[in-house]
Amino acid sequence: MGRMPQPAAPRTSDSHPADSHDNIRVQGAHVNNLRGVDVDIPKRRLSVFTGVSGSGKSSLVFGTIAAESRRLIDETYSTFVQGFMPNLPRPEVDVLEGLTTAIIVDQERMGANPRSTLGTVTDAHAMLRSLFSRIGEPSIGGPTAFSFNIPTTTVGGASVTESGKKNVIKQQVYLGGMCPHCEGRGTVSDLDMSAIVDESKSLIEGAILVPGYTADGWMVAPYKEVVPPDVPIRKLTKAQREDLLYAEPRKVKVEKINITYEGLIPKIRKAMFAKDVDSLQPHIRAFVERAAVFGTCPSCGGTRLNESARSVTIKGRNIAEVTALQVTDLAEWLRTIDDPGVAPLIGTLLHLLDAFIEIGLGYLSLDRPSGTLSGGEAQRTKMVRHLGSALTDVTYVFDEPTIGLHPHDIERMNKLLLELRDKGNTVLVVEHKPETIAIADHVVDMGPGAGSGGGEVVFEGTVDGLRTSGTRTGEHLAYRASLKDAVRERGGVLEVRGADSHNLRNVDVDIPLGVLTVVTGVAGSGKSSLIHGSVVGREGVVAIDQAAIKGSRRSNPATYTGLLEPIRKAFAKANDVKPALFSANSEGACPTCKGSGVIVTELGFMDTVSTPCEDCGGKRFQAAVLDYRLGGLNIAEVLALPVEKALELFSAPETKVPAAADILSRLEDVGLGYLTLGQPLNTLSGGERQRVKLALHLKEKGGVYVLDEPTTGLHLADVDNLLRLLDRLVEAGKSVIVIEHHQAVMAHADWIIDLGPGAGHDGGTVVFEGTPAELVAKRSTLTGEHLAAYVGA
């Protein structure tokens, strides 16, 4: 009898060559402003990348590591599949080793598909559909019977098997849950006729209010041939009115010319309402937004579901009522269901919902359209999706996950980041908040400055090492703003009475004028509902948010702020030529790329490819235009300057352009000195977009400024500059209202309005109003506790 095989001794981590690949190695990275960066990032650890805005963090993490990981994964697909995917260039880097699959969890808002809700993007809705199909009363069919994206269809016909047997199907019904009236959208679109036609006027008096349809113009002429032009619209007969508004296309003669006549409504639907709103001219867009109204579907009451899906209940509630519950309430309701047959399904669903509550999104409901989530909410929703994933040993890349989070919620976010790491994943976080930097296993600090002054690793190691490193981040890590000795006196109040939008509960509050007011509270407590619902839109109120700036890839800070105009004139005057030569969108444009700097090649069914224009080298201007100089620089070189260098140029005695210097100094005031004048607007972060808008509004006469989280994307060192800017605004006679979570801004306020106590229906009330010192002394709210800890009280 042979010897029994002995169990192998457990291997140590060093005993197998496969266990030696513990780092992601980057050598010689030159993406954007990176200057040959070399860095080793430990795997299965949490690494935080810090540094001032524009120092190169995103270029290293997103532009190099994540981009190469995605490119290598794309190359594993078949050539056929790759034909439908974007063609990604290889990042400019000498060596990249040890990469794992990168999953990017960014701040991009989720697609605003009208069929997409919080429930559908997280699989919670799919699990609820299974639950209702199994234990709902009465039973009507499978999970698809409760889906608002699947219609009920009736099928009839014949099929023949291989053996020749014929099966006849008579009126087979496949159940779906879609409401047939609104097609599962919950809303039906309609036109506000009062915005299109003035019933009291006749055609010759200008009854048609559509832009371009002037009473004596060619667009209205056919209608005058068909209906009496001098009769007010309300006095037309039913047939005449139908002919004017809804007639089918037909030929009519106008001044002996045969033209196609069509009713006004179908005509403008095709010409204006069927197009992408953002592509329309501003005056037409304003009209479309005014005339298009969306109302709740009368058939389903906005639930998106047909009658049969709504008839099935569990414990007296149908699936529409369940998805409308706040996540915290939905979790409580699920815990009351005691049915062994569905216990595993309920357990999985509760795990998902508890993750939502843990991350601070318990105030949302599953029927919330995904396009209405803020950037921070969208990022946290994606995070919940990945927490339930069975994947391990992947690289998760986060872009400032604490944006939009109260200090209380940041603690929860940190727990989730550590949970992802502890599952065996590599977690890379680009972050400015000291609370998240503190939990890092490894820190990479980029700098020393921004733009061309950055692009280097100034520190790499532990958090304790960062504190004593002497870098800007290290110096400011322990920074704590102190409470003011004295606050400013108010100069009146802005009254808000009975505010009840979203979760607000009939809020009455007086917002002081002439001071810096900070509105705070946990995520979902009602801050934005209060300010955007009751303050923004009043006369003299200037709201500056983080929404995307409308514009094409030709738009940049110079064109958006009006800076290019005085620069072009200065170039024209110095060289005695026309200003139009110095615009890449006008006469000076390179003829090959039409001034866009790239050649866009349409490859049929494949992805569109953009390549730098070979004639102008991506500079966008004709070669002859680049011979004209101002202060030794041509127009392309000026547009490549960062704001701070351009300010020096246009403030110097020999190249002085006061109008340009004024705009540039405002851009520098808001902390954008590193931004280049020609950087495309669509590449700016949310915080940068808000600060560009703020720079533009600084010259306005509005008395009240509303800022929505202006510290977004700001390094600790730049928060000081922002506070000085807010002070300057108040001292110039403005009233400043800031929606903010950053404790440094709270401590610097003259007045604080704290909403809460919780989120969703647990919030919506004012839990404190007064000075920061009073808030710290009372410690009666979550904000008070965190602010007291921050200022060391």
CSV table of C-alpha atoms in Angstrom, one decimal, residues 357-637:
chain,number,residue,atom,x,y,z
A,357,ILE,CA,-28.4,54.2,3.2
A,358,GLU,CA,-24.8,53.6,4.3
A,359,ILE,CA,-23.4,55.9,1.6
A,360,GLY,CA,-25.9,58.7,2.4
A,361,LEU,CA,-28.4,58.2,-0.4
A,362,GLY,CA,-31.2,56.7,1.7
A,363,TYR,CA,-33.3,59.8,0.9
A,364,LEU,CA,-33.7,58.9,-2.8
A,365,SER,CA,-36.5,56.8,-4.3
A,366,LEU,CA,-36.1,54.0,-6.9
A,367,ASP,CA,-38.4,55.8,-9.4
A,368,ARG,CA,-36.1,58.9,-9.4
A,369,PRO,CA,-35.0,59.5,-13.1
A,370,SER,CA,-31.3,58.9,-13.3
A,371,GLY,CA,-30.7,62.1,-15.3
A,372,THR,CA,-31.9,64.2,-12.3
A,373,LEU,CA,-29.1,63.0,-10.0
A,374,SER,CA,-26.3,65.5,-9.2
A,375,GLY,CA,-22.7,64.6,-10.1
A,376,GLY,CA,-21.9,63.5,-6.5
A,377,GLU,CA,-25.2,61.4,-6.3
A,378,ALA,CA,-24.4,59.8,-9.6
A,379,GLN,CA,-20.9,58.9,-8.5
A,380,ARG,CA,-22.1,57.3,-5.3
A,381,THR,CA,-24.8,55.4,-7.2
A,382,LYS,CA,-22.1,53.9,-9.4
A,383,MET,CA,-20.1,53.1,-6.3
A,384,VAL,CA,-23.1,51.1,-4.8
A,385,ARG,CA,-23.3,49.2,-8.1
A,386,HIS,CA,-19.6,48.1,-7.8
A,387,LEU,CA,-19.9,47.2,-4.1
A,388,GLY,CA,-22.2,44.3,-5.0
A,389,SER,CA,-19.9,43.1,-7.8
A,390,ALA,CA,-18.2,39.7,-7.6
A,391,LEU,CA,-15.1,41.1,-9.3
A,392,THR,CA,-11.9,41.4,-7.3
A,393,ASP,CA,-8.3,42.4,-8.1
A,394,VAL,CA,-9.5,45.3,-10.3
A,395,THR,CA,-8.5,49.0,-10.1
A,396,TYR,CA,-11.2,51.4,-9.1
A,397,VAL,CA,-10.5,55.0,-10.0
A,398,PHE,CA,-12.5,57.7,-8.2
A,399,ASP,CA,-12.6,61.4,-9.1
A,400,GLU,CA,-13.2,63.5,-5.9
A,401,PRO,CA,-15.8,61.1,-4.4
A,402,THR,CA,-16.5,63.6,-1.5
A,403,ILE,CA,-17.9,66.3,-3.7
A,404,GLY,CA,-21.4,67.3,-2.5
A,405,LEU,CA,-20.9,65.4,0.8
A,406,HIS,CA,-21.4,66.8,4.4
A,407,PRO,CA,-18.5,65.9,6.8
A,408,HIS,CA,-20.9,63.4,8.4
A,409,ASP,CA,-21.4,61.6,5.0
A,410,ILE,CA,-17.6,61.7,4.2
A,411,GLU,CA,-17.1,59.2,7.1
A,412,ARG,CA,-19.5,56.8,5.4
A,413,MET,CA,-17.8,57.3,2.0
A,414,ASN,CA,-14.4,56.5,3.6
A,415,LYS,CA,-15.9,53.2,5.0
A,416,LEU,CA,-17.0,52.2,1.5
A,417,LEU,CA,-13.7,53.0,-0.1
A,418,LEU,CA,-12.0,50.8,2.5
A,419,GLU,CA,-14.6,48.1,2.0
A,420,LEU,CA,-13.7,48.1,-1.8
A,421,ARG,CA,-10.0,47.8,-0.9
A,422,ASP,CA,-10.5,45.0,1.6
A,423,LYS,CA,-12.3,42.9,-1.1
A,424,GLY,CA,-8.8,42.7,-2.8
A,425,ASN,CA,-9.0,45.7,-5.1
A,426,THR,CA,-6.6,48.6,-5.9
A,427,VAL,CA,-8.4,51.9,-5.1
A,428,LEU,CA,-7.0,55.1,-6.7
A,429,VAL,CA,-8.6,58.3,-5.5
A,430,VAL,CA,-8.0,61.9,-6.7
A,431,GLU,CA,-9.0,64.0,-3.7
A,432,HIS,CA,-8.5,67.3,-1.9
A,433,LYS,CA,-10.4,66.7,1.4
A,434,PRO,CA,-8.1,66.0,4.4
A,435,GLU,CA,-10.6,63.5,5.9
A,436,THR,CA,-10.2,61.2,2.9
A,437,ILE,CA,-6.4,61.8,2.5
A,438,ALA,CA,-6.1,60.6,6.1
A,439,ILE,CA,-7.3,57.0,5.4
A,440,ALA,CA,-4.8,56.5,2.5
A,441,ASP,CA,-2.3,53.6,2.6
A,442,HIS,CA,-0.2,55.5,0.1
A,443,VAL,CA,-0.1,59.2,-1.0
A,444,VAL,CA,1.2,60.7,-4.3
A,445,ASP,CA,1.4,64.5,-4.1
A,446,MET,CA,1.7,66.3,-7.5
A,447,GLY,CA,3.0,69.8,-8.0
A,448,PRO,CA,4.7,72.0,-7.1
A,449,GLY,CA,2.3,74.4,-9.0
A,450,ALA,CA,-0.3,74.1,-11.7
A,451,GLY,CA,-0.2,73.8,-15.5
A,452,SER,CA,3.4,74.2,-16.8
A,453,GLY,CA,4.5,74.8,-13.1
A,454,GLY,CA,3.3,71.3,-12.1
A,455,GLY,CA,3.5,67.8,-13.6
A,456,GLU,CA,6.0,66.4,-11.1
A,457,VAL,CA,5.7,64.0,-8.1
A,458,VAL,CA,6.7,66.2,-5.1
A,459,PHE,CA,6.0,63.5,-2.5
A,460,GLU,CA,5.3,59.8,-2.4
A,461,GLY,CA,4.7,57.8,0.8
A,462,THR,CA,2.5,57.7,3.9
A,463,VAL,CA,0.1,60.3,5.3
A,464,ASP,CA,2.4,60.9,8.2
A,465,GLY,CA,5.3,61.5,5.8
A,466,LEU,CA,3.2,63.9,3.8
A,467,ARG,CA,2.5,66.0,6.9
A,468,THR,CA,6.2,66.7,7.4
A,469,SER,CA,7.2,66.8,3.7
A,470,GLY,CA,7.0,70.6,3.4
A,471,THR,CA,4.9,70.4,0.2
A,472,ARG,CA,1.8,72.7,-0.2
A,473,THR,CA,-0.5,69.8,0.5
A,474,GLY,CA,1.6,68.8,3.5
A,475,GLU,CA,1.6,72.3,5.0
A,476,HIS,CA,-2.2,72.7,4.5
A,477,LEU,CA,-3.2,69.2,5.7
A,478,ALA,CA,-3.4,70.4,9.3
A,479,TYR,CA,-4.9,73.8,8.3
A,480,ARG,CA,-8.0,74.8,10.3
A,481,ALA,CA,-9.9,78.0,9.6
A,482,SER,CA,-10.7,79.8,12.8
A,483,LEU,CA,-14.0,81.4,13.7
A,484,LYS,CA,-14.2,85.1,13.2
A,485,ASP,CA,-13.8,87.4,16.2
A,486,ALA,CA,-16.6,89.6,14.9
A,487,VAL,CA,-19.2,89.0,12.2
A,488,ARG,CA,-20.6,91.7,9.8
A,489,GLU,CA,-23.9,93.4,10.5
A,490,ARG,CA,-26.7,92.6,8.1
A,491,GLY,CA,-28.2,95.3,5.9
A,492,GLY,CA,-31.7,93.9,5.6
A,493,VAL,CA,-33.2,90.4,4.9
A,494,LEU,CA,-34.4,88.3,2.0
A,495,GLU,CA,-37.7,86.8,3.1
A,496,VAL,CA,-38.6,83.2,2.3
A,497,ARG,CA,-42.1,82.1,3.3
A,498,GLY,CA,-43.8,78.7,3.1
A,499,ALA,CA,-41.1,77.1,0.9
A,500,ASP,CA,-42.4,73.5,0.2
A,501,SER,CA,-40.6,72.4,-3.0
A,502,HIS,CA,-39.4,68.7,-2.9
A,503,ASN,CA,-38.8,67.7,0.7
A,504,LEU,CA,-39.1,71.2,2.3
A,505,ARG,CA,-41.7,71.4,5.0
A,506,ASN,CA,-43.3,74.9,4.8
A,507,VAL,CA,-40.0,76.6,5.6
A,508,ASP,CA,-39.9,80.2,6.7
A,509,VAL,CA,-36.5,81.8,6.9
A,510,ASP,CA,-34.9,85.3,6.7
A,511,ILE,CA,-31.6,85.3,4.7
A,512,PRO,CA,-29.5,88.3,5.8
A,513,LEU,CA,-28.3,90.7,3.1
A,514,GLY,CA,-24.9,92.4,2.9
A,515,VAL,CA,-23.1,89.5,4.6
A,516,LEU,CA,-21.7,86.1,3.7
A,517,THR,CA,-24.4,83.5,4.4
A,518,VAL,CA,-23.6,79.7,4.3
A,519,VAL,CA,-26.5,77.2,3.8
A,520,THR,CA,-25.4,73.8,4.9
A,521,GLY,CA,-26.8,70.4,6.0
A,522,VAL,CA,-26.3,66.7,5.1
A,523,ALA,CA,-26.8,65.7,1.4
A,524,GLY,CA,-30.5,65.6,0.6
A,525,SER,CA,-31.5,67.9,3.5
A,526,GLY,CA,-33.1,70.5,1.2
A,527,LYS,CA,-30.4,73.1,0.7
A,528,SER,CA,-30.7,73.3,-3.0
A,529,SER,CA,-34.5,73.1,-2.9
A,530,LEU,CA,-34.6,76.1,-0.6
A,531,ILE,CA,-32.1,78.3,-2.4
A,532,HIS,CA,-32.8,77.3,-6.1
A,533,GLY,CA,-36.5,77.0,-5.4
A,534,SER,CA,-37.1,80.2,-3.4
A,535,VAL,CA,-34.2,82.6,-4.0
A,536,VAL,CA,-32.8,82.1,-7.5
A,537,GLY,CA,-35.0,83.8,-10.1
A,538,ARG,CA,-35.7,86.8,-7.9
A,539,GLU,CA,-34.7,90.2,-9.3
A,540,GLY,CA,-31.1,91.1,-8.7
A,541,VAL,CA,-30.1,87.5,-7.8
A,542,VAL,CA,-27.2,86.1,-9.8
A,543,ALA,CA,-27.0,82.2,-9.6
A,544,ILE,CA,-23.6,80.6,-10.5
A,545,ASP,CA,-23.8,76.8,-10.7
A,546,GLN,CA,-21.6,74.0,-12.0
A,547,ALA,CA,-23.7,73.1,-15.0
A,548,ALA,CA,-21.9,72.5,-18.3
A,549,ILE,CA,-21.2,75.6,-20.3
A,550,LYS,CA,-23.0,75.5,-23.7
A,551,GLY,CA,-20.5,75.5,-26.5
A,552,SER,CA,-18.7,73.4,-29.1
A,553,ARG,CA,-15.0,72.3,-29.1
A,554,ARG,CA,-14.2,75.6,-30.6
A,555,SER,CA,-15.2,77.4,-27.4
A,556,ASN,CA,-12.5,78.2,-24.8
A,557,PRO,CA,-12.1,80.6,-21.8
A,558,ALA,CA,-10.9,83.4,-24.2
A,559,THR,CA,-14.1,83.2,-26.4
A,560,TYR,CA,-16.5,82.5,-23.5
A,561,THR,CA,-15.4,85.4,-21.4
A,562,GLY,CA,-15.1,87.9,-24.3
A,563,LEU,CA,-11.4,88.1,-23.7
A,564,LEU,CA,-10.5,87.3,-27.3
A,565,GLU,CA,-12.2,90.5,-28.6
A,566,PRO,CA,-9.7,93.0,-27.1
A,567,ILE,CA,-6.8,90.7,-27.8
A,568,ARG,CA,-7.8,90.5,-31.5
A,569,LYS,CA,-8.1,94.3,-31.7
A,570,ALA,CA,-4.7,94.8,-30.0
A,571,PHE,CA,-3.1,92.4,-32.6
A,572,ALA,CA,-4.9,94.2,-35.5
A,573,LYS,CA,-3.7,97.6,-34.2
A,574,ALA,CA,-0.1,96.5,-33.7
A,575,ASN,CA,0.1,95.0,-37.2
A,576,ASP,CA,-2.2,97.3,-39.1
A,577,VAL,CA,-4.5,94.5,-40.3
A,578,LYS,CA,-8.1,93.4,-39.8
A,579,PRO,CA,-9.2,91.9,-36.3
A,580,ALA,CA,-11.0,89.1,-38.1
A,581,LEU,CA,-7.6,87.6,-39.1
A,582,PHE,CA,-7.0,86.7,-35.4
A,583,SER,CA,-10.1,84.6,-35.0
A,584,ALA,CA,-9.9,80.9,-35.7
A,585,ASN,CA,-13.6,81.0,-36.5
A,586,SER,CA,-13.3,83.7,-39.1
A,587,GLU,CA,-10.8,84.9,-41.7
A,588,GLY,CA,-7.7,83.8,-39.9
A,589,ALA,CA,-8.8,80.1,-39.8
A,590,CYS,CA,-6.5,77.4,-41.3
A,591,PRO,CA,-8.3,76.5,-44.6
A,592,THR,CA,-7.6,72.8,-44.2
A,593,CYS,CA,-9.2,72.3,-40.8
A,594,LYS,CA,-11.5,75.4,-40.9
A,595,GLY,CA,-10.0,76.6,-37.7
A,596,SER,CA,-10.8,73.6,-35.5
A,597,GLY,CA,-7.2,72.4,-35.2
A,598,VAL,CA,-8.3,68.8,-36.0
A,599,ILE,CA,-9.4,66.9,-39.1
A,600,VAL,CA,-12.5,64.8,-38.3
A,601,THR,CA,-12.8,61.7,-40.4
A,602,GLU,CA,-16.1,59.9,-40.7
A,603,LEU,CA,-15.5,56.2,-41.2
A,604,GLY,CA,-19.0,55.1,-42.0
A,605,PHE,CA,-20.1,52.5,-39.3
A,606,MET,CA,-16.9,52.9,-37.4
A,607,ASP,CA,-16.0,55.5,-34.8
A,608,THR,CA,-15.3,59.1,-36.0
A,609,VAL,CA,-11.5,59.8,-35.8
A,610,SER,CA,-10.0,63.2,-35.0
A,611,THR,CA,-6.4,63.8,-36.0
A,612,PRO,CA,-4.4,67.0,-35.6
A,613,CYS,CA,-4.4,69.1,-38.7
A,614,GLU,CA,-1.1,68.6,-40.5
A,615,ASP,CA,-1.1,72.0,-42.2
A,616,CYS,CA,-1.4,74.2,-39.1
A,617,GLY,CA,-0.1,71.6,-36.6
A,618,GLY,CA,-3.3,72.0,-34.5
A,619,LYS,CA,-2.7,75.8,-34.1
A,620,ARG,CA,-5.9,76.5,-36.0
A,621,PHE,CA,-4.6,79.6,-37.8
A,622,GLN,CA,-3.2,80.2,-41.3
A,623,ALA,CA,0.6,80.4,-41.5
A,624,ALA,CA,0.5,84.0,-42.7
A,625,VAL,CA,-1.5,85.0,-39.5
A,626,LEU,CA,1.2,83.5,-37.3
A,627,ASP,CA,3.7,86.0,-38.7
A,628,TYR,CA,1.9,88.9,-37.0
A,629,ARG,CA,3.2,89.4,-33.4
A,630,LEU,CA,2.3,91.3,-30.3
A,631,GLY,CA,5.0,91.5,-27.6
A,632,GLY,CA,7.0,88.9,-29.5
A,633,LEU,CA,4.2,86.3,-29.5
A,634,ASN,CA,1.8,85.3,-32.3
A,635,ILE,CA,-1.9,84.7,-31.6
A,636,ALA,CA,-1.5,80.9,-31.2
A,637,GLU,CA,1.2,81.4,-28.6
